[in-house]
Each structure stands twice: as structure tokens, then as C-alpha cells.
């Protein structure tokens, strides 16, 4: 079974600064995928970034990047130049083919201070 | 137009009532999922379906049932609602393209009194 842990229930960042959200996971599979989803107050789940486990290069999407440490089973999300619109719940999730399941962490609430 | 829709968006019901949450999608995806979200627990999988004839239990299926009426429609039923089923419910879809990205509906806020 997979588990995903987000150890920071809440984080805050000053507008224009950088913040890193932590995520660790546990899986016995070799083929899996990792995701960060954003949930703003509208409650819509929005995909932020995706990482394939077989790829060594860290994924990047504009101001969002990940630090994928496969041996440590760590998958942190870095948000650069934080904006007020980044305030939301962020969920880390993992998917593996064997389980056909997307397993979510408990979430981190990010607050952005103007 | 939204690709994944859920009805109702909000619902208040009483203990013991039967309730159905509906999900429709226009993305043409084969795979559909139902999750519930509780504070601090993230989203947990209730049921999933890979096609009309394929229904599978997820992590927390007790107290729930589903029906896949068509490729585009996947309904979740609570046969006899209880207060600890108060939660936010999401439907999601995905295809078999290899990216494994799931696309979520807007969610249904269910309150069981």
C-alpha cells in the first residue's frame, strides 16, 4: 500500500518570496507518478505539476518546481515569486500502475501575505 | 463548459435517507473515480471504474455503492446516510494516455444531520 505524508498542515509566505512545501511517500513499486494539486477556496482540484519516477530531471512549470529525491522518497514543491493567487490547499499525491490508485497526503494550507 | 460536472453542488440530508450524487463528463475518458475529502485526511478513494462493466472498490467503500450508467456517467449512492459521511465528494476522470493525470469535478458538499 502507498502512503503519502505532508508534515506541514499550514505554511505562510510573503508575497514575492519563495516557499517550499514538503511531501514524503512510501511505495514498493518501481513505476509510479507523483503529483501536486492545488485546491483554492473555490474547492476545484487543479493539477500544478507532475513527475514521473523514472525521470531524474526535476519537473518545472513556470514558477513551480519540484525537488524529487527518489532514494529518500521525497517530493517537495517550490513556489517562486509567490502571488496572492497561490493561497490554497496543496495536496501531494502518488499513483502507481499496480494499485490503480491515486493516494493523497493530508494537505498543506498555504497563506500568502501581501 | 465544464468537462466534469457534479450534481448537486451542495446537499443537506437527514440520517437514514438515501442520496445519490451524480457525475457526468464530456472528456471521453474511460476511467472514472469517486473520492471523499475530509479535513486533514486529503482525498480518499471510494470506488473506481475503468469501463461500464468494470467497477472496483477503493480504500473506503463501506456504506457506498456506485453505478456506471454509461461511459460518461458515474453515480455514487449512500443507501442510508449517516453523519460521519458528511464530507466533500469529488468525481474524477482519466484516460489511458500514460500521464495518469486525473481531472476533477467541482465537488459536492454533503451534510448529513
PDB file of C-alpha atoms in Angstrom:
ATOM      1  CA  UNK A   1       0.000   0.000   0.000  1.00  0.00           C
ATOM      2  CA  UNK A   2       1.110   3.531  -0.702  1.00  0.00           C
ATOM      3  CA  UNK A   3       1.223   6.279   1.867  1.00  0.00           C
ATOM      4  CA  UNK A   4       1.797   9.987   1.333  1.00  0.00           C
ATOM      5  CA  UNK A   5       2.698  12.326   4.191  1.00  0.00           C
ATOM      6  CA  UNK A   6       2.618  16.091   4.268  1.00  0.00           C
ATOM      7  CA  UNK A   7       4.112  17.174   7.558  1.00  0.00           C
ATOM      8  CA  UNK A   8       3.215  20.864   7.330  1.00  0.00           C
ATOM      9  CA  UNK A   9      -0.501  21.492   7.949  1.00  0.00           C
ATOM     10  CA  UNK A  10      -0.014  25.229   7.348  1.00  0.00           C
ATOM     11  CA  UNK A  11       2.621  27.430   5.783  1.00  0.00           C
ATOM     12  CA  UNK A  12       2.813  31.133   5.141  1.00  0.00           C
ATOM     13  CA  UNK A  13       4.918  33.184   2.756  1.00  0.00           C
ATOM     14  CA  UNK A  14       5.370  36.815   1.963  1.00  0.00           C
ATOM     15  CA  UNK A  15       4.250  37.905  -1.471  1.00  0.00           C
ATOM     16  CA  UNK A  16       7.125  37.666  -3.997  1.00  0.00           C
ATOM     17  CA  UNK A  17       9.104  35.331  -1.746  1.00  0.00           C
ATOM     18  CA  UNK A  18       9.827  31.615  -2.212  1.00  0.00           C
ATOM     19  CA  UNK A  19       8.255  28.793  -0.230  1.00  0.00           C
ATOM     20  CA  UNK A  20       8.806  25.029  -0.198  1.00  0.00           C
ATOM     21  CA  UNK A  21       6.102  22.518   0.695  1.00  0.00           C
ATOM     22  CA  UNK A  22       7.267  19.090   1.867  1.00  0.00           C
ATOM     23  CA  UNK A  23       5.985  15.670   0.901  1.00  0.00           C
ATOM     24  CA  UNK A  24       7.241  12.175   1.575  1.00  0.00           C
ATOM     25  CA  UNK A  25       5.788   8.970   0.206  1.00  0.00           C
ATOM     26  CA  UNK A  26       6.213   5.275   0.637  1.00  0.00           C
ATOM     27  CA  UNK A  27       5.749   2.756  -2.141  1.00  0.00           C
ATOM     28  CA  UNK A  28       7.177  -0.622  -3.022  1.00  0.00           C
ATOM     29  CA  UNK A  29       6.572  -0.055  -6.724  1.00  0.00           C
ATOM     30  CA  UNK A  30       9.283   0.960  -9.165  1.00  0.00           C
ATOM     31  CA  UNK A  31       6.906   2.559 -11.663  1.00  0.00           C
ATOM     32  CA  UNK A  32       4.929   5.421 -10.197  1.00  0.00           C
ATOM     33  CA  UNK A  33       4.000   9.044 -10.712  1.00  0.00           C
ATOM     34  CA  UNK A  34       3.883  11.963  -8.330  1.00  0.00           C
ATOM     35  CA  UNK A  35       1.628  14.998  -8.441  1.00  0.00           C
ATOM     36  CA  UNK A  36       0.958  18.270  -6.697  1.00  0.00           C
ATOM     37  CA  UNK A  37      -2.626  19.512  -6.802  1.00  0.00           C
ATOM     38  CA  UNK A  38      -3.852  22.941  -5.746  1.00  0.00           C
ATOM     39  CA  UNK A  39      -7.271  23.491  -4.180  1.00  0.00           C
ATOM     40  CA  UNK A  40      -8.246  27.181  -3.939  1.00  0.00           C
ATOM     41  CA  UNK A  41     -11.297  28.342  -1.938  1.00  0.00           C
ATOM     42  CA  UNK A  42     -13.452  27.501  -4.960  1.00  0.00           C
ATOM     43  CA  UNK A  43     -12.559  23.863  -3.971  1.00  0.00           C
ATOM     44  CA  UNK A  44     -11.698  22.901  -7.561  1.00  0.00           C
ATOM     45  CA  UNK A  45      -8.740  20.500  -7.726  1.00  0.00           C
ATOM     46  CA  UNK A  46      -6.121  21.838 -10.141  1.00  0.00           C
ATOM     47  CA  UNK A  47      -3.019  19.969 -11.257  1.00  0.00           C
ATOM     48  CA  UNK A  48       0.100  22.034 -10.554  1.00  0.00           C
ATOM     49  CA  UNK A  49       2.921  19.723 -11.586  1.00  0.00           C
ATOM     50  CA  UNK A  50       3.669  16.075 -12.360  1.00  0.00           C
ATOM     51  CA  UNK A  51       6.828  13.947 -12.009  1.00  0.00           C
ATOM     52  CA  UNK A  52       7.458  10.536 -13.483  1.00  0.00           C
ATOM     53  CA  UNK A  53       9.557   8.441 -11.114  1.00  0.00           C
ATOM     54  CA  UNK A  54      11.763   7.119 -13.909  1.00  0.00           C
ATOM     55  CA  UNK A  55      12.844  10.645 -14.839  1.00  0.00           C
ATOM     56  CA  UNK A  56      15.812  12.012 -12.936  1.00  0.00           C
ATOM     57  CA  UNK A  57      15.256  15.594 -14.009  1.00  0.00           C
ATOM     58  CA  UNK A  58      13.046  17.627 -11.689  1.00  0.00           C
ATOM     59  CA  UNK A  59       9.826  18.878 -13.250  1.00  0.00           C
ATOM     60  CA  UNK A  60       9.251  22.608 -13.666  1.00  0.00           C
ATOM     61  CA  UNK A  61       6.140  24.575 -14.604  1.00  0.00           C
ATOM     62  CA  UNK A  62       6.725  28.326 -14.663  1.00  0.00           C
ATOM     63  CA  UNK A  63       7.079  29.437 -11.006  1.00  0.00           C
ATOM     64  CA  UNK A  64       6.522  25.903  -9.706  1.00  0.00           C
ATOM     65  CA  UNK A  65       9.279  23.312  -9.460  1.00  0.00           C
ATOM     66  CA  UNK A  66       9.872  20.115  -7.558  1.00  0.00           C
ATOM     67  CA  UNK A  67      12.802  18.589  -5.746  1.00  0.00           C
ATOM     68  CA  UNK A  68      12.430  14.866  -6.368  1.00  0.00           C
ATOM     69  CA  UNK A  69      14.691  12.724  -4.214  1.00  0.00           C
ATOM     70  CA  UNK A  70      13.859   9.159  -5.209  1.00  0.00           C
ATOM     71  CA  UNK A  71      16.089   7.362  -2.722  1.00  0.00           C
ATOM     72  CA  UNK A  72      14.725   9.438   0.135  1.00  0.00           C
ATOM     73  CA  UNK A  73      11.154   9.181  -1.246  1.00  0.00           C
ATOM     74  CA  UNK A  74      10.780  12.905  -1.001  1.00  0.00           C
ATOM     75  CA  UNK A  75       8.871  15.165  -3.386  1.00  0.00           C
ATOM     76  CA  UNK A  76       8.814  18.817  -2.328  1.00  0.00           C
ATOM     77  CA  UNK A  77       7.171  21.691  -4.194  1.00  0.00           C
ATOM     78  CA  UNK A  78       8.901  25.041  -4.531  1.00  0.00           C
ATOM     79  CA  UNK A  79       6.859  28.115  -5.395  1.00  0.00           C
ATOM     80  CA  UNK A  80       8.928  31.083  -6.510  1.00  0.00           C
ATOM     81  CA  UNK A  81       7.780  34.712  -6.595  1.00  0.00           C
ATOM     82  CA  UNK A  82       4.675  33.824  -4.585  1.00  0.00           C
ATOM     83  CA  UNK A  83       1.472  35.575  -5.589  1.00  0.00           C
ATOM     84  CA  UNK A  84      -1.746  36.191  -3.675  1.00  0.00           C
ATOM     85  CA  UNK A  85      -3.485  33.764  -6.020  1.00  0.00           C
ATOM     86  CA  UNK A  86      -1.215  30.975  -4.820  1.00  0.00           C
ATOM     87  CA  UNK A  87      -3.054  30.901  -1.486  1.00  0.00           C
ATOM     88  CA  UNK A  88      -4.747  27.497  -1.369  1.00  0.00           C
ATOM     89  CA  UNK A  89      -4.590  23.960  -0.052  1.00  0.00           C
ATOM     90  CA  UNK A  90      -1.872  21.935  -1.727  1.00  0.00           C
ATOM     91  CA  UNK A  91      -2.053  18.174  -1.967  1.00  0.00           C
ATOM     92  CA  UNK A  92       0.764  15.816  -2.814  1.00  0.00           C
ATOM     93  CA  UNK A  93      -0.328  12.553  -4.450  1.00  0.00           C
ATOM     94  CA  UNK A  94       1.217   9.398  -5.836  1.00  0.00           C
ATOM     95  CA  UNK A  95      -0.069   6.949  -8.421  1.00  0.00           C
ATOM     96  CA  UNK A  96       1.197   3.525  -9.363  1.00  0.00           C
ATOM     97  CA  UNK A  97       0.040   1.215 -12.076  1.00  0.00           C
ATOM     98  CA  UNK A  98      -0.197  -1.825  -9.834  1.00  0.00           C
ATOM     99  CA  UNK A  99      -2.653  -0.262  -7.417  1.00  0.00           C
ATOM    100  CA  UNK A 100      -4.539   1.856  -9.950  1.00  0.00           C
ATOM    101  CA  UNK A 101      -4.992   4.359  -7.160  1.00  0.00           C
ATOM    102  CA  UNK A 102      -4.108   7.970  -6.600  1.00  0.00           C
ATOM    103  CA  UNK A 103      -3.103   8.290  -2.933  1.00  0.00           C
ATOM    104  CA  UNK A 104      -3.205  11.756  -1.381  1.00  0.00           C
ATOM    105  CA  UNK A 105      -1.425  13.365   1.520  1.00  0.00           C
ATOM    106  CA  UNK A 106      -3.391  15.306   4.122  1.00  0.00           C
ATOM    107  CA  UNK A 107      -2.673  18.667   2.532  1.00  0.00           C
ATOM    108  CA  UNK A 108      -0.822  21.888   3.380  1.00  0.00           C
ATOM    109  CA  UNK A 109      -2.676  25.175   3.631  1.00  0.00           C
ATOM    110  CA  UNK A 110      -0.572  27.946   2.121  1.00  0.00           C
ATOM    111  CA  UNK A 111      -1.243  31.552   3.109  1.00  0.00           C
ATOM    112  CA  UNK A 112       0.313  34.410   1.143  1.00  0.00           C
ATOM    113  CA  UNK A 113       0.820  37.685   2.977  1.00  0.00           C
ATOM    114  CA  UNK A 114       0.711  40.941   0.981  1.00  0.00           C
TER     115      UNK A 114
ATOM    116  CA  UNK B   1     -18.424  24.331 -20.488  1.00  0.00           C
ATOM    117  CA  UNK B   2     -17.044  22.217 -17.641  1.00  0.00           C
ATOM    118  CA  UNK B   3     -15.548  18.889 -18.683  1.00  0.00           C
ATOM    119  CA  UNK B   4     -16.539  17.098 -15.466  1.00  0.00           C
ATOM    120  CA  UNK B   5     -19.777  18.102 -13.783  1.00  0.00           C
ATOM    121  CA  UNK B   6     -21.300  17.029 -10.498  1.00  0.00           C
ATOM    122  CA  UNK B   7     -24.843  17.414  -9.217  1.00  0.00           C
ATOM    123  CA  UNK B   8     -25.866  18.602  -6.733  1.00  0.00           C
ATOM    124  CA  UNK B   9     -23.133  21.042  -5.658  1.00  0.00           C
ATOM    125  CA  UNK B  10     -24.429  21.159  -2.129  1.00  0.00           C
ATOM    126  CA  UNK B  11     -26.843  18.898  -0.268  1.00  0.00           C
ATOM    127  CA  UNK B  12     -28.151  18.663   3.255  1.00  0.00           C
ATOM    128  CA  UNK B  13     -29.921  15.462   4.218  1.00  0.00           C
ATOM    129  CA  UNK B  14     -31.008  13.565   7.305  1.00  0.00           C
ATOM    130  CA  UNK B  15     -29.684  10.383   8.846  1.00  0.00           C
ATOM    131  CA  UNK B  16     -31.158   7.293   7.208  1.00  0.00           C
ATOM    132  CA  UNK B  17     -32.042   8.938   3.902  1.00  0.00           C
ATOM    133  CA  UNK B  18     -30.894   7.554   0.577  1.00  0.00           C
ATOM    134  CA  UNK B  19     -28.974  10.002  -1.535  1.00  0.00           C
ATOM    135  CA  UNK B  20     -27.392   9.880  -4.967  1.00  0.00           C
ATOM    136  CA  UNK B  21     -24.566  12.064  -6.243  1.00  0.00           C
ATOM    137  CA  UNK B  22     -24.167  12.242  -9.987  1.00  0.00           C
ATOM    138  CA  UNK B  23     -21.162  12.797 -12.191  1.00  0.00           C
ATOM    139  CA  UNK B  24     -21.013  13.416 -15.929  1.00  0.00           C
ATOM    140  CA  UNK B  25     -18.040  14.016 -18.190  1.00  0.00           C
ATOM    141  CA  UNK B  26     -17.501  15.175 -21.743  1.00  0.00           C
ATOM    142  CA  UNK B  27     -13.791  14.351 -21.879  1.00  0.00           C
ATOM    143  CA  UNK B  28     -14.348  10.939 -23.450  1.00  0.00           C
ATOM    144  CA  UNK B  29     -12.352   9.253 -20.710  1.00  0.00           C
ATOM    145  CA  UNK B  30     -12.899   5.625 -19.810  1.00  0.00           C
ATOM    146  CA  UNK B  31     -11.791   5.819 -16.201  1.00  0.00           C
ATOM    147  CA  UNK B  32     -13.930   7.444 -13.534  1.00  0.00           C
ATOM    148  CA  UNK B  33     -13.430   7.776  -9.784  1.00  0.00           C
ATOM    149  CA  UNK B  34     -15.239   8.874  -6.635  1.00  0.00           C
ATOM    150  CA  UNK B  35     -13.318  10.394  -3.706  1.00  0.00           C
ATOM    151  CA  UNK B  36     -14.270  11.923  -0.417  1.00  0.00           C
ATOM    152  CA  UNK B  37     -12.310  14.724   1.215  1.00  0.00           C
ATOM    153  CA  UNK B  38     -12.125  15.186   4.974  1.00  0.00           C
ATOM    154  CA  UNK B  39     -10.061  17.842   6.779  1.00  0.00           C
ATOM    155  CA  UNK B  40      -6.526  16.624   7.442  1.00  0.00           C
ATOM    156  CA  UNK B  41      -7.037  13.382   5.529  1.00  0.00           C
ATOM    157  CA  UNK B  42      -6.792  14.585   1.979  1.00  0.00           C
ATOM    158  CA  UNK B  43      -8.850  12.736  -0.620  1.00  0.00           C
ATOM    159  CA  UNK B  44      -9.600   9.043  -0.250  1.00  0.00           C
ATOM    160  CA  UNK B  45     -10.813   6.749  -2.995  1.00  0.00           C
ATOM    161  CA  UNK B  46     -14.303   5.270  -2.609  1.00  0.00           C
ATOM    162  CA  UNK B  47     -14.873   3.467  -5.933  1.00  0.00           C
ATOM    163  CA  UNK B  48     -13.427   3.495  -9.418  1.00  0.00           C
ATOM    164  CA  UNK B  49     -14.487   2.226 -12.812  1.00  0.00           C
ATOM    165  CA  UNK B  50     -12.413   1.557 -15.915  1.00  0.00           C
ATOM    166  CA  UNK B  51     -15.419   0.998 -18.162  1.00  0.00           C
ATOM    167  CA  UNK B  52     -19.160   0.398 -17.941  1.00  0.00           C
ATOM    168  CA  UNK B  53     -18.717  -3.234 -16.909  1.00  0.00           C
ATOM    169  CA  UNK B  54     -15.775  -2.715 -14.578  1.00  0.00           C
ATOM    170  CA  UNK B  55     -16.422  -1.439 -11.030  1.00  0.00           C
ATOM    171  CA  UNK B  56     -13.855  -1.660  -8.249  1.00  0.00           C
ATOM    172  CA  UNK B  57     -13.844  -0.842  -4.567  1.00  0.00           C
ATOM    173  CA  UNK B  58     -11.435   1.740  -3.319  1.00  0.00           C
ATOM    174  CA  UNK B  59      -9.989   2.409   0.088  1.00  0.00           C
ATOM    175  CA  UNK B  60     -13.260   3.314   1.855  1.00  0.00           C
ATOM    176  CA  UNK B  61     -16.220   1.723   0.045  1.00  0.00           C
ATOM    177  CA  UNK B  62     -18.294   0.630   3.058  1.00  0.00           C
ATOM    178  CA  UNK B  63     -21.635   2.435   3.140  1.00  0.00           C
ATOM    179  CA  UNK B  64     -21.430   3.451  -0.515  1.00  0.00           C
ATOM    180  CA  UNK B  65     -22.448   1.967  -3.842  1.00  0.00           C
ATOM    181  CA  UNK B  66     -21.920   3.136  -7.425  1.00  0.00           C
ATOM    182  CA  UNK B  67     -23.459   2.764 -10.835  1.00  0.00           C
ATOM    183  CA  UNK B  68     -21.771   3.353 -14.197  1.00  0.00           C
ATOM    184  CA  UNK B  69     -24.748   4.075 -16.415  1.00  0.00           C
ATOM    185  CA  UNK B  70     -22.691   4.971 -19.467  1.00  0.00           C
ATOM    186  CA  UNK B  71     -19.133   5.829 -20.347  1.00  0.00           C
ATOM    187  CA  UNK B  72     -19.880   9.433 -19.422  1.00  0.00           C
ATOM    188  CA  UNK B  73     -21.909   8.892 -16.234  1.00  0.00           C
ATOM    189  CA  UNK B  74     -20.891   7.547 -12.841  1.00  0.00           C
ATOM    190  CA  UNK B  75     -23.172   7.871  -9.808  1.00  0.00           C
ATOM    191  CA  UNK B  76     -22.423   7.431  -6.130  1.00  0.00           C
ATOM    192  CA  UNK B  77     -25.171   6.368  -3.708  1.00  0.00           C
ATOM    193  CA  UNK B  78     -25.413   6.432   0.042  1.00  0.00           C
ATOM    194  CA  UNK B  79     -28.103   3.887   0.839  1.00  0.00           C
ATOM    195  CA  UNK B  80     -28.670   5.073   4.404  1.00  0.00           C
ATOM    196  CA  UNK B  81     -26.753   8.246   5.131  1.00  0.00           C
ATOM    197  CA  UNK B  82     -25.048   8.709   8.490  1.00  0.00           C
ATOM    198  CA  UNK B  83     -23.453  11.856   9.971  1.00  0.00           C
ATOM    199  CA  UNK B  84     -19.857  10.657   9.517  1.00  0.00           C
ATOM    200  CA  UNK B  85     -20.476  10.638   5.770  1.00  0.00           C
ATOM    201  CA  UNK B  86     -20.563  14.426   5.935  1.00  0.00           C
ATOM    202  CA  UNK B  87     -17.737  15.407   3.591  1.00  0.00           C
ATOM    203  CA  UNK B  88     -16.780  16.928   0.263  1.00  0.00           C
ATOM    204  CA  UNK B  89     -17.178  14.435  -2.576  1.00  0.00           C
ATOM    205  CA  UNK B  90     -15.255  14.583  -5.830  1.00  0.00           C
ATOM    206  CA  UNK B  91     -15.676  12.782  -9.094  1.00  0.00           C
ATOM    207  CA  UNK B  92     -12.624  12.473 -11.335  1.00  0.00           C
ATOM    208  CA  UNK B  93     -11.777  11.055 -14.750  1.00  0.00           C
ATOM    209  CA  UNK B  94      -8.657   9.925 -16.541  1.00  0.00           C
ATOM    210  CA  UNK B  95      -7.698   8.241 -19.764  1.00  0.00           C
ATOM    211  CA  UNK B  96      -5.097   5.639 -20.550  1.00  0.00           C
ATOM    212  CA  UNK B  97      -2.650   8.036 -22.161  1.00  0.00           C
ATOM    213  CA  UNK B  98       0.141   7.230 -19.758  1.00  0.00           C
ATOM    214  CA  UNK B  99       0.195  10.540 -17.911  1.00  0.00           C
ATOM    215  CA  UNK B 100      -2.161   9.248 -15.198  1.00  0.00           C
ATOM    216  CA  UNK B 101      -3.443  12.765 -14.605  1.00  0.00           C
ATOM    217  CA  UNK B 102      -6.922  12.848 -13.133  1.00  0.00           C
ATOM    218  CA  UNK B 103      -9.396  15.628 -13.919  1.00  0.00           C
ATOM    219  CA  UNK B 104     -11.721  16.578 -11.113  1.00  0.00           C
ATOM    220  CA  UNK B 105     -15.274  17.845 -10.985  1.00  0.00           C
ATOM    221  CA  UNK B 106     -16.207  20.840  -8.816  1.00  0.00           C
ATOM    222  CA  UNK B 107     -17.161  18.720  -5.814  1.00  0.00           C
ATOM    223  CA  UNK B 108     -20.368  18.116  -3.855  1.00  0.00           C
ATOM    224  CA  UNK B 109     -20.611  19.339  -0.273  1.00  0.00           C
ATOM    225  CA  UNK B 110     -22.768  16.787   1.579  1.00  0.00           C
ATOM    226  CA  UNK B 111     -24.034  17.363   5.103  1.00  0.00           C
ATOM    227  CA  UNK B 112     -25.826  14.564   6.953  1.00  0.00           C
ATOM    228  CA  UNK B 113     -27.733  15.763  10.012  1.00  0.00           C
TER     229      UNK B 113
END
